[in-house]
Amino acid sequence: MKIELTVNNQVHTVEANPVSRLLDVLRVELGLTGTKEGCGEGECGSCTVLMDGQPVNSCLLPVAQAMNRDVRTIESLKDNHRLHPVQDALLQFGGGQCGICTPGISLIAASLMESEPDASRERIRTLLAGNLCRCTGYQSIVDAIESALQHGESAS
Amino acid sequence: MTIYLRPTSLAEAIKMRADHPDATIFAGGTDVMNRVGQETSLAGMLDLFALDSFVGVSRHEHGIQIGAATTFYQIVRDPLVNTHLPILRDAASQIGALQIQNRGTIGGNIGNASPLGDLLPVLLALDAQVSLASTRGERQVPYCEFCTGYRRTVMEPDELIVSVSIPILSDRTFQYWRKVGTRKAQATSKVMLAGVGETTCNRVTLVRLGIGAVADRPIQLTDVEQLLLSKELDHSQVEQARTLTLRSLNPIDDLRSTADYRRWVAANLVAAFVQQLYDFSR
């Protein structure tokens, strides 16, 4: 069926099965390969995108359910080749290594800057509980997000 | 190609269900998508997610009504749930993590009918009623009669889960919830126990216990309830409840846990419930 999607403020029309995974449509049809596939079963959070501002796993999201929604991927944080404050902080604190978990974590942190700029360390950890990182451990990631919330202004 | 069905009202949803009994019902899709994977041969997708008539928490005469497509995260944040149903909130807040809680729904948990569904023991303890609808009409089913076997329920092929009703308990009711899994988040339960209890002059006037992941479906611990009900609450009942639970449960070994571990943890949780009810009543 024809499916109209709004991704990063751009409207796209794709031909897809309604139960195709949003993840595949983003990566294959729209070429937005910033969204990563880790486990493919809703455990690891690598494929996280924001839908109407809420983090969801795009590997478990049938594309039909993304119609008439505002989808944002990691590509939305790109602003004239300047880094988003969250990305800056992740670099500064060594909060990324192989990079598979980074897009999902960055999106959640960026949305936190808008929705809960006063989030405590404990709250940050709770909200990131669905994003697994097998490289850095979580200390540096949480440090980075805490710092971004304290210092950064959201660029998105 | 899968037919996509997106109703705009309850009546239309029921009609679509009747016309397409072979369509798969989708709320947030977290269970269904894992099951079907990338299989594109589903006959139909009946999409109820975020449909107004299936979403929201409201108060009515007999208690609190929760729409079937209300997400776990909406439940976690709802003021009525926080005031009256703390164990439902706690159970919902421990499912998966934020991404799953934004998609998974109470009706999906009920309809999927997995023995591992985290909200299901809570629905047993809270004596919930499930509201089912079809073109033939609506009916209420007590949750304790809803599951009939492994992933089997009383639902007819033309029925949809519309909402769940939960009676409001008094402020003097003790509510207990504990989930045991490998981790705090993203953990599939090994055992979970939900319980409510009330005492008057140290006599137990109400007790309901729902337990999950120890049988082919969530079950009510009627033996333990009988042990406590209408009797003077006595500290020796802690050990009696533990022994009774050990004797009455017969869980399975699988990749997540062993039968022995499940039985002992279940018994210890039941003992903890009785102990805490005892402390609460003093």
Short mmCIF file of C-alpha atoms in Angstrom, two decimals:
data_model
loop_
_atom_site.label_atom_id
_atom_site.label_comp_id
_atom_site.label_asym_id
_atom_site.label_seq_id
_atom_site.Cartn_x
_atom_site.Cartn_y
_atom_site.Cartn_z
CA MET A 1 0.00 0.00 0.00
CA LYS A 2 1.00 3.65 -0.39
CA ILE A 3 2.17 5.08 2.90
CA GLU A 4 2.85 8.72 3.57
CA LEU A 5 5.48 9.35 6.22
CA THR A 6 6.73 12.56 7.78
CA VAL A 7 10.34 11.99 8.72
CA ASN A 8 12.50 14.83 10.01
CA ASN A 9 9.92 17.33 8.74
CA GLN A 10 10.02 15.93 5.22
CA VAL A 11 7.06 14.17 3.68
CA HIS A 12 7.78 10.92 1.82
CA THR A 13 5.48 8.52 0.05
CA VAL A 14 6.60 4.92 0.02
CA GLU A 15 5.12 1.70 -1.28
CA ALA A 16 5.28 -0.83 1.56
CA ASN A 17 3.50 -3.65 3.30
CA PRO A 18 1.69 -2.17 6.33
CA VAL A 19 3.50 -4.57 8.68
CA SER A 20 6.97 -3.86 7.30
CA ARG A 21 9.23 -2.58 10.02
CA LEU A 22 9.66 1.19 10.13
CA LEU A 23 13.37 0.45 10.63
CA ASP A 24 13.64 -1.16 7.16
CA VAL A 25 11.64 1.56 5.44
CA LEU A 26 13.87 4.23 6.99
CA ARG A 27 17.10 2.51 6.06
CA VAL A 28 16.26 0.91 2.73
CA GLU A 29 13.53 3.07 1.18
CA LEU A 30 14.57 6.46 2.56
CA GLY A 31 18.32 5.83 2.86
CA LEU A 32 18.36 7.08 6.45
CA THR A 33 20.98 4.64 7.67
CA GLY A 34 21.73 6.50 10.89
CA THR A 35 19.12 4.32 12.59
CA LYS A 36 20.84 1.04 13.51
CA GLU A 37 19.57 -2.48 13.95
CA GLY A 38 20.93 -4.32 16.96
CA CYS A 39 18.79 -7.16 18.26
CA GLY A 40 15.73 -6.69 16.08
CA GLU A 41 13.44 -7.72 18.92
CA GLY A 42 12.94 -4.66 21.08
CA GLU A 43 15.66 -5.38 23.64
CA CYS A 44 18.61 -3.17 22.76
CA GLY A 45 17.21 0.22 21.72
CA SER A 46 19.70 0.77 18.87
CA CYS A 47 16.85 1.38 16.44
CA THR A 48 15.20 4.03 18.65
CA VAL A 49 13.46 6.86 16.81
CA LEU A 50 11.15 9.54 18.18
CA MET A 51 7.52 9.36 17.19
CA ASP A 52 5.53 12.43 18.19
CA GLY A 53 8.43 13.07 20.56
CA GLN A 54 8.25 9.64 22.23
CA PRO A 55 11.11 7.12 21.94
CA VAL A 56 10.01 3.88 20.26
CA ASN A 57 11.81 0.86 18.82
CA SER A 58 11.55 1.12 15.04
CA CYS A 59 12.25 -2.63 14.71
CA LEU A 60 8.88 -3.37 16.36
CA LEU A 61 6.93 -0.65 14.64
CA PRO A 62 4.77 -1.62 11.68
CA VAL A 63 5.23 1.20 9.18
CA ALA A 64 1.48 1.75 8.83
CA GLN A 65 1.43 2.95 12.44
CA ALA A 66 3.89 5.71 11.60
CA MET A 67 1.43 7.37 9.21
CA ASN A 68 0.25 10.83 10.29
CA ARG A 69 2.96 10.92 12.95
CA ASP A 70 6.01 13.05 13.33
CA VAL A 71 9.01 10.72 13.05
CA ARG A 72 12.46 11.94 13.96
CA THR A 73 15.67 10.02 13.37
CA ILE A 74 19.27 10.77 14.33
CA GLU A 75 19.62 12.67 11.04
CA SER A 76 17.30 15.33 12.53
CA LEU A 77 20.03 16.41 14.95
CA LYS A 78 22.21 17.54 12.07
CA ASP A 79 22.25 21.31 11.92
CA ASN A 80 24.47 22.77 9.17
CA HIS A 81 27.16 20.28 10.06
CA ARG A 82 27.26 21.50 13.65
CA LEU A 83 26.99 18.90 16.37
CA HIS A 84 24.00 18.83 18.67
CA PRO A 85 25.03 19.63 22.29
CA VAL A 86 24.28 15.99 23.20
CA GLN A 87 26.61 14.71 20.49
CA ASP A 88 29.26 17.19 21.59
CA ALA A 89 29.00 15.96 25.16
CA LEU A 90 29.12 12.29 24.14
CA LEU A 91 32.38 12.98 22.28
CA GLN A 92 33.84 14.99 25.11
CA PHE A 93 33.08 12.37 27.77
CA GLY A 94 33.99 9.34 25.66
CA GLY A 95 30.36 8.24 25.66
CA GLY A 96 30.57 6.45 22.34
CA GLN A 97 32.80 3.80 20.85
CA CYS A 98 31.51 1.46 18.16
CA GLY A 99 28.58 3.78 17.51
CA ILE A 100 25.71 1.32 17.23
CA CYS A 101 23.92 2.50 20.37
CA THR A 102 24.82 6.17 19.91
CA PRO A 103 21.98 7.30 17.60
CA GLY A 104 19.28 5.94 19.90
CA ILE A 105 20.88 7.33 23.03
CA SER A 106 21.46 10.71 21.39
CA LEU A 107 17.82 10.99 20.35
CA ILE A 108 16.53 10.20 23.84
CA ALA A 109 18.96 12.69 25.36
CA ALA A 110 18.01 15.36 22.81
CA SER A 111 14.31 14.87 23.56
CA LEU A 112 15.11 15.06 27.29
CA MET A 113 16.70 18.47 26.77
CA GLU A 114 13.33 19.67 25.57
CA SER A 115 10.93 17.74 27.78
CA GLU A 116 12.80 17.28 31.06
CA PRO A 117 15.83 19.58 31.20
CA ASP A 118 15.97 19.12 35.00
CA ALA A 119 16.11 15.32 34.85
CA SER A 120 18.17 13.81 37.66
CA ARG A 121 20.95 11.29 37.11
CA GLU A 122 18.63 8.56 38.35
CA ARG A 123 15.93 9.67 35.92
CA ILE A 124 18.42 9.70 33.03
CA ARG A 125 19.40 6.13 33.88
CA THR A 126 15.76 5.03 34.01
CA LEU A 127 14.97 6.59 30.65
CA LEU A 128 18.05 4.99 29.08
CA ALA A 129 17.34 1.54 30.54
CA GLY A 130 16.19 0.35 27.11
CA ASN A 131 19.42 1.35 25.34
CA LEU A 132 22.18 -1.18 25.70
CA CYS A 133 25.83 -0.29 25.16
CA ARG A 134 28.42 -3.06 25.00
CA CYS A 135 31.50 -0.82 24.67
CA THR A 136 31.79 2.04 27.09
CA GLY A 137 29.83 1.00 30.11
CA TYR A 138 27.22 3.54 31.01
CA GLN A 139 29.13 5.90 33.29
CA SER A 140 30.50 8.09 30.53
CA ILE A 141 27.18 8.13 28.65
CA VAL A 142 25.24 9.28 31.70
CA ASP A 143 27.99 11.80 32.54
CA ALA A 144 27.71 13.22 29.02
CA ILE A 145 23.95 13.56 29.12
CA GLU A 146 24.01 15.09 32.57
CA SER A 147 26.51 17.64 31.32
CA ALA A 148 24.50 18.37 28.16
CA LEU A 149 21.39 18.96 30.25
CA GLN A 150 23.30 21.31 32.54
CA HIS A 151 25.17 23.32 29.93
CA GLY A 152 23.78 22.79 26.47
CA GLU A 153 20.94 24.59 24.80
CA SER A 154 19.01 22.45 22.43
CA ALA A 155 19.77 23.13 18.82
CA SER A 156 16.89 21.07 17.47
CA MET B 1 -0.05 -7.87 0.68
CA THR B 2 -1.55 -7.45 4.13
CA ILE B 3 -4.85 -5.55 4.24
CA TYR B 4 -4.58 -2.52 6.52
CA LEU B 5 -7.69 -1.83 8.59
CA ARG B 6 -7.88 1.38 10.57
CA PRO B 7 -11.25 2.03 12.20
CA THR B 8 -12.19 5.47 13.52
CA SER B 9 -14.75 4.39 16.13
CA LEU B 10 -15.60 1.47 18.38
CA ALA B 11 -18.55 0.52 16.19
CA GLU B 12 -16.39 0.50 13.08
CA ALA B 13 -13.70 -1.53 14.86
CA ILE B 14 -16.23 -4.18 15.84
CA LYS B 15 -17.64 -4.28 12.32
CA MET B 16 -14.16 -4.65 10.80
CA ARG B 17 -13.40 -7.47 13.24
CA ALA B 18 -16.57 -9.29 12.22
CA ASP B 19 -15.79 -8.83 8.51
CA HIS B 20 -12.12 -9.83 8.87
CA PRO B 21 -11.87 -12.55 11.51
CA ASP B 22 -8.50 -13.62 10.07
CA ALA B 23 -6.88 -10.19 10.54
CA THR B 24 -4.30 -9.82 13.29
CA ILE B 25 -5.21 -7.30 15.98
CA PHE B 26 -2.52 -4.70 16.57
CA ALA B 27 -2.27 -2.35 19.49
CA GLY B 28 1.36 -1.32 19.97
CA GLY B 29 2.59 -4.39 18.12
CA THR B 30 5.43 -5.19 20.52
CA ASP B 31 4.43 -8.84 20.88
CA VAL B 32 2.98 -9.35 17.42
CA MET B 33 5.97 -7.89 15.58
CA ASN B 34 8.30 -10.20 17.50
CA ARG B 35 6.15 -13.15 16.58
CA VAL B 36 5.57 -12.42 12.90
CA GLY B 37 9.05 -11.02 12.38
CA GLN B 38 9.37 -9.87 8.80
CA GLU B 39 6.74 -12.22 7.55
CA THR B 40 4.53 -10.27 5.19
CA SER B 41 1.89 -12.92 4.73
CA LEU B 42 -0.45 -11.66 7.47
CA ALA B 43 -3.93 -11.56 6.00
CA GLY B 44 -4.85 -8.31 7.69
CA MET B 45 -3.76 -5.80 10.29
CA LEU B 46 -6.54 -4.35 12.44
CA ASP B 47 -4.90 -1.30 13.96
CA LEU B 48 -6.41 -0.14 17.26
CA PHE B 49 -3.40 1.80 18.56
CA ALA B 50 -4.19 5.28 19.88
CA LEU B 51 -7.83 4.96 18.86
CA ASP B 52 -9.80 7.33 21.12
CA SER B 53 -12.51 4.82 22.10
CA PHE B 54 -9.81 2.41 23.30
CA VAL B 55 -7.53 4.83 25.16
CA GLY B 56 -7.63 6.47 28.55
CA VAL B 57 -8.24 6.00 32.26
CA SER B 58 -11.49 7.19 33.78
CA ARG B 59 -13.39 6.90 37.00
CA HIS B 60 -16.90 5.50 37.02
CA GLU B 61 -19.40 4.32 39.58
CA HIS B 62 -17.85 0.92 40.20
CA GLY B 63 -14.21 1.72 39.87
CA ILE B 64 -11.60 2.66 37.35
CA GLN B 65 -11.90 1.90 33.68
CA ILE B 66 -8.83 1.59 31.49
CA GLY B 67 -9.13 1.51 27.71
CA ALA B 68 -7.55 -1.54 26.10
CA ALA B 69 -5.13 0.49 23.96
CA THR B 70 -3.86 2.57 26.89
CA THR B 71 -0.08 2.22 26.90
CA PHE B 72 2.01 1.12 29.87
CA TYR B 73 3.58 4.57 30.02
CA GLN B 74 0.16 6.25 30.07
CA ILE B 75 -0.76 3.93 32.95
CA VAL B 76 2.47 4.76 34.80
CA ARG B 77 1.75 8.49 34.57
CA ASP B 78 -1.99 8.44 35.19
CA PRO B 79 -3.11 10.22 38.40
CA LEU B 80 -6.03 7.84 39.12
CA VAL B 81 -3.77 4.82 38.74
CA ASN B 82 -1.14 6.43 40.97
CA THR B 83 -3.67 7.16 43.69
CA HIS B 84 -5.68 3.94 43.67
CA LEU B 85 -3.73 1.25 41.86
CA PRO B 86 -0.07 1.60 42.84
CA ILE B 87 0.67 -2.06 42.04
CA LEU B 88 -0.63 -1.64 38.50
CA ARG B 89 1.62 1.38 38.09
CA ASP B 90 4.63 -0.49 39.50
CA ALA B 91 4.05 -3.50 37.26
CA ALA B 92 3.66 -1.31 34.16
CA SER B 93 6.78 0.68 35.00
CA GLN B 94 8.87 -2.51 35.11
CA ILE B 95 7.91 -3.80 31.69
CA GLY B 96 10.78 -3.55 29.20
CA ALA B 97 11.89 0.05 29.22
CA LEU B 98 10.62 3.39 27.91
CA GLN B 99 10.46 2.37 24.23
CA ILE B 100 8.31 -0.68 25.01
CA GLN B 101 6.21 1.21 27.57
CA ASN B 102 5.38 3.79 24.90
CA ARG B 103 3.92 1.07 22.66
CA GLY B 104 2.78 -1.88 24.75
CA THR B 105 -0.81 -1.71 26.01
CA ILE B 106 -2.88 -3.28 28.76
CA GLY B 107 -5.26 -4.82 26.22
CA GLY B 108 -2.33 -6.24 24.29
CA ASN B 109 -0.97 -7.78 27.47
CA ILE B 110 -4.37 -9.36 28.14
CA GLY B 111 -5.05 -10.53 24.58
CA ASN B 112 -1.57 -11.91 24.05
CA ALA B 113 -2.26 -13.99 27.18
CA SER B 114 1.33 -14.97 27.74
CA PRO B 115 1.97 -16.63 31.11
CA LEU B 116 4.74 -14.02 31.40
CA GLY B 117 2.46 -10.98 30.93
CA ASP B 118 3.45 -8.70 33.81
CA LEU B 119 0.09 -6.95 34.29
CA LEU B 120 -1.88 -10.18 34.42
CA PRO B 121 -1.21 -11.26 38.05
CA VAL B 122 -2.09 -7.69 39.06
CA LEU B 123 -5.43 -7.97 37.26
CA LEU B 124 -6.11 -11.18 39.21
CA ALA B 125 -5.24 -9.55 42.52
CA LEU B 126 -7.32 -6.47 41.75
CA ASP B 127 -10.32 -8.55 40.61
CA ALA B 128 -10.50 -6.86 37.23
CA GLN B 129 -13.25 -7.35 34.67
CA VAL B 130 -12.52 -7.42 30.96
CA SER B 131 -15.02 -5.84 28.62
CA LEU B 132 -15.36 -7.64 25.28
CA ALA B 133 -17.36 -6.40 22.30
CA SER B 134 -18.56 -7.83 19.03
CA THR B 135 -21.44 -7.18 16.62
CA ARG B 136 -23.41 -9.51 18.92
CA GLY B 137 -23.04 -7.10 21.84
CA GLU B 138 -20.82 -6.45 24.84
CA ARG B 139 -20.00 -8.75 27.73
CA GLN B 140 -17.99 -8.55 30.91
CA VAL B 141 -15.65 -11.38 31.88
CA PRO B 142 -14.00 -11.53 35.30
CA TYR B 143 -10.26 -11.65 34.63
CA CYS B 144 -9.93 -14.76 36.81
CA GLU B 145 -11.99 -16.62 34.17
CA PHE B 146 -10.37 -15.03 31.11
CA CYS B 147 -7.36 -17.31 30.53
CA THR B 148 -8.24 -20.91 29.85
CA GLY B 149 -4.81 -22.34 29.05
CA TYR B 150 -1.46 -21.56 27.48
CA ARG B 151 -2.17 -18.42 25.41
CA ARG B 152 -5.81 -19.44 25.33
CA THR B 153 -8.66 -17.19 26.38
CA VAL B 154 -12.45 -17.08 26.38
CA MET B 155 -12.42 -14.59 23.49
CA GLU B 156 -14.44 -15.49 20.41
CA PRO B 157 -12.84 -14.83 17.01
CA ASP B 158 -15.14 -11.85 16.38
CA GLU B 159 -14.52 -10.16 19.73
CA LEU B 160 -12.30 -7.24 20.70
CA ILE B 161 -11.05 -6.24 24.13
CA VAL B 162 -12.46 -2.77 24.76
CA SER B 163 -11.50 -1.97 28.32
CA VAL B 164 -10.69 -3.27 31.79
CA SER B 165 -12.58 -2.27 34.92
CA ILE B 166 -10.99 -2.41 38.33
CA PRO B 167 -12.90 -1.84 41.57
CA ILE B 168 -11.45 0.86 43.81
CA LEU B 169 -10.04 -0.55 47.02
CA SER B 170 -10.21 1.23 50.34
CA ASP B 171 -7.21 3.17 51.65
CA ARG B 172 -6.81 0.46 54.29
CA THR B 173 -5.97 -2.14 51.66
CA PHE B 174 -2.41 -3.37 51.53
CA GLN B 175 -1.13 -3.77 47.97
CA TYR B 176 1.92 -5.83 47.07
CA TRP B 177 3.84 -6.26 43.82
CA ARG B 178 7.17 -7.89 43.16
CA LYS B 179 8.72 -8.95 39.88
CA VAL B 180 11.80 -11.14 39.87
CA GLY B 181 13.86 -11.15 36.70
CA THR B 182 17.51 -11.16 35.72
CA ARG B 183 17.80 -7.38 35.55
CA LYS B 184 15.89 -4.30 36.58
CA ALA B 185 14.86 -3.31 33.04
CA GLN B 186 14.35 -5.34 29.85
CA ALA B 187 13.86 -8.48 31.92
CA THR B 188 11.46 -11.28 31.15
CA SER B 189 9.94 -12.32 34.44
CA LYS B 190 10.97 -15.49 36.24
CA VAL B 191 8.22 -15.06 38.82
CA MET B 192 5.92 -12.16 39.68
CA LEU B 193 3.45 -11.86 42.53
CA ALA B 194 0.65 -9.37 43.03
CA GLY B 195 -1.43 -9.30 46.17
CA VAL B 196 -3.99 -7.25 48.04
CA GLY B 197 -5.10 -7.72 51.62
CA GLU B 198 -7.32 -6.05 54.17
CA THR B 199 -7.73 -6.72 57.86
CA THR B 200 -10.35 -5.62 60.36
CA CYS B 201 -9.47 -6.06 64.04
CA ASN B 202 -6.59 -8.22 62.90
CA ARG B 203 -8.89 -10.56 61.01
CA VAL B 204 -8.28 -10.92 57.28
CA THR B 205 -11.38 -9.69 55.46
CA LEU B 206 -9.98 -9.59 51.95
CA VAL B 207 -7.06 -11.33 50.30
CA ARG B 208 -6.34 -11.96 46.63
CA LEU B 209 -3.08 -13.22 45.20
CA GLY B 210 -2.15 -13.46 41.54
CA ILE B 211 1.07 -15.10 40.43
CA GLY B 212 2.73 -15.26 37.01
CA ALA B 213 5.33 -17.32 35.14
CA VAL B 214 4.80 -20.45 37.24
CA ALA B 215 2.06 -22.12 35.18
CA ASP B 216 0.62 -22.17 31.65
CA ARG B 217 -1.32 -19.01 32.55
CA PRO B 218 -1.38 -16.44 35.35
CA ILE B 219 -3.07 -18.08 38.33
CA GLN B 220 -4.77 -17.09 41.54
CA LEU B 221 -3.35 -18.65 44.72
CA THR B 222 -6.66 -19.73 46.18
CA ASP B 223 -5.05 -22.19 48.65
CA VAL B 224 -3.08 -19.40 50.28
CA GLU B 225 -6.11 -17.09 50.21
CA GLN B 226 -8.14 -19.75 52.02
CA LEU B 227 -5.37 -20.18 54.58
CA LEU B 228 -5.59 -16.50 55.51
CA LEU B 229 -9.18 -15.50 54.92
CA SER B 230 -11.52 -14.85 57.87
CA LYS B 231 -8.88 -15.90 60.34
CA GLU B 232 -6.94 -13.98 62.89
CA LEU B 233 -3.68 -12.94 61.27
CA ASP B 234 -0.95 -14.81 63.05
CA HIS B 235 2.80 -14.76 62.46
CA SER B 236 2.93 -18.55 62.02
CA GLN B 237 0.98 -18.09 58.79
CA VAL B 238 4.11 -16.71 57.13
CA GLU B 239 5.72 -20.16 57.22
CA GLN B 240 2.45 -21.96 56.51
CA ALA B 241 1.93 -19.83 53.39
CA ARG B 242 5.47 -20.53 52.24
CA THR B 243 5.04 -24.30 52.66
CA LEU B 244 1.64 -24.31 51.02
CA THR B 245 2.96 -22.43 47.99
CA LEU B 246 5.93 -24.79 47.67
CA ARG B 247 3.52 -27.72 47.67
CA SER B 248 0.90 -26.30 45.34
CA LEU B 249 2.99 -24.92 42.47
CA ASN B 250 4.43 -26.93 39.66
CA PRO B 251 6.43 -24.59 37.40
CA ILE B 252 8.65 -25.64 34.50
CA ASP B 253 12.38 -25.60 33.67
CA ASP B 254 13.28 -23.41 30.71
CA LEU B 255 16.10 -21.22 29.46
CA ARG B 256 15.20 -18.41 31.85
CA SER B 257 15.06 -20.38 35.06
CA THR B 258 14.64 -23.74 36.72
CA ALA B 259 11.44 -25.14 38.17
CA ASP B 260 13.04 -25.36 41.61
CA TYR B 261 14.18 -21.75 41.58
CA ARG B 262 10.75 -20.56 40.47
CA ARG B 263 8.98 -22.59 43.14
CA TRP B 264 11.23 -21.30 45.93
CA VAL B 265 11.11 -17.69 44.78
CA ALA B 266 7.33 -17.89 44.48
CA ALA B 267 7.07 -19.32 47.99
CA ASN B 268 9.37 -16.65 49.39
CA LEU B 269 7.38 -13.88 47.72
CA VAL B 270 4.15 -15.27 49.16
CA ALA B 271 5.79 -15.41 52.60
CA ALA B 272 6.96 -11.81 52.16
CA PHE B 273 3.43 -10.77 51.27
CA VAL B 274 2.00 -12.39 54.42
CA GLN B 275 4.75 -10.90 56.58
CA GLN B 276 4.13 -7.43 55.16
CA LEU B 277 0.37 -7.77 55.50
CA TYR B 278 0.98 -8.76 59.14
CA ASP B 279 3.18 -5.69 59.69
CA PHE B 280 0.70 -3.47 57.84
CA SER B 281 -2.19 -4.58 60.02
CA ARG B 282 -0.53 -3.68 63.32
#
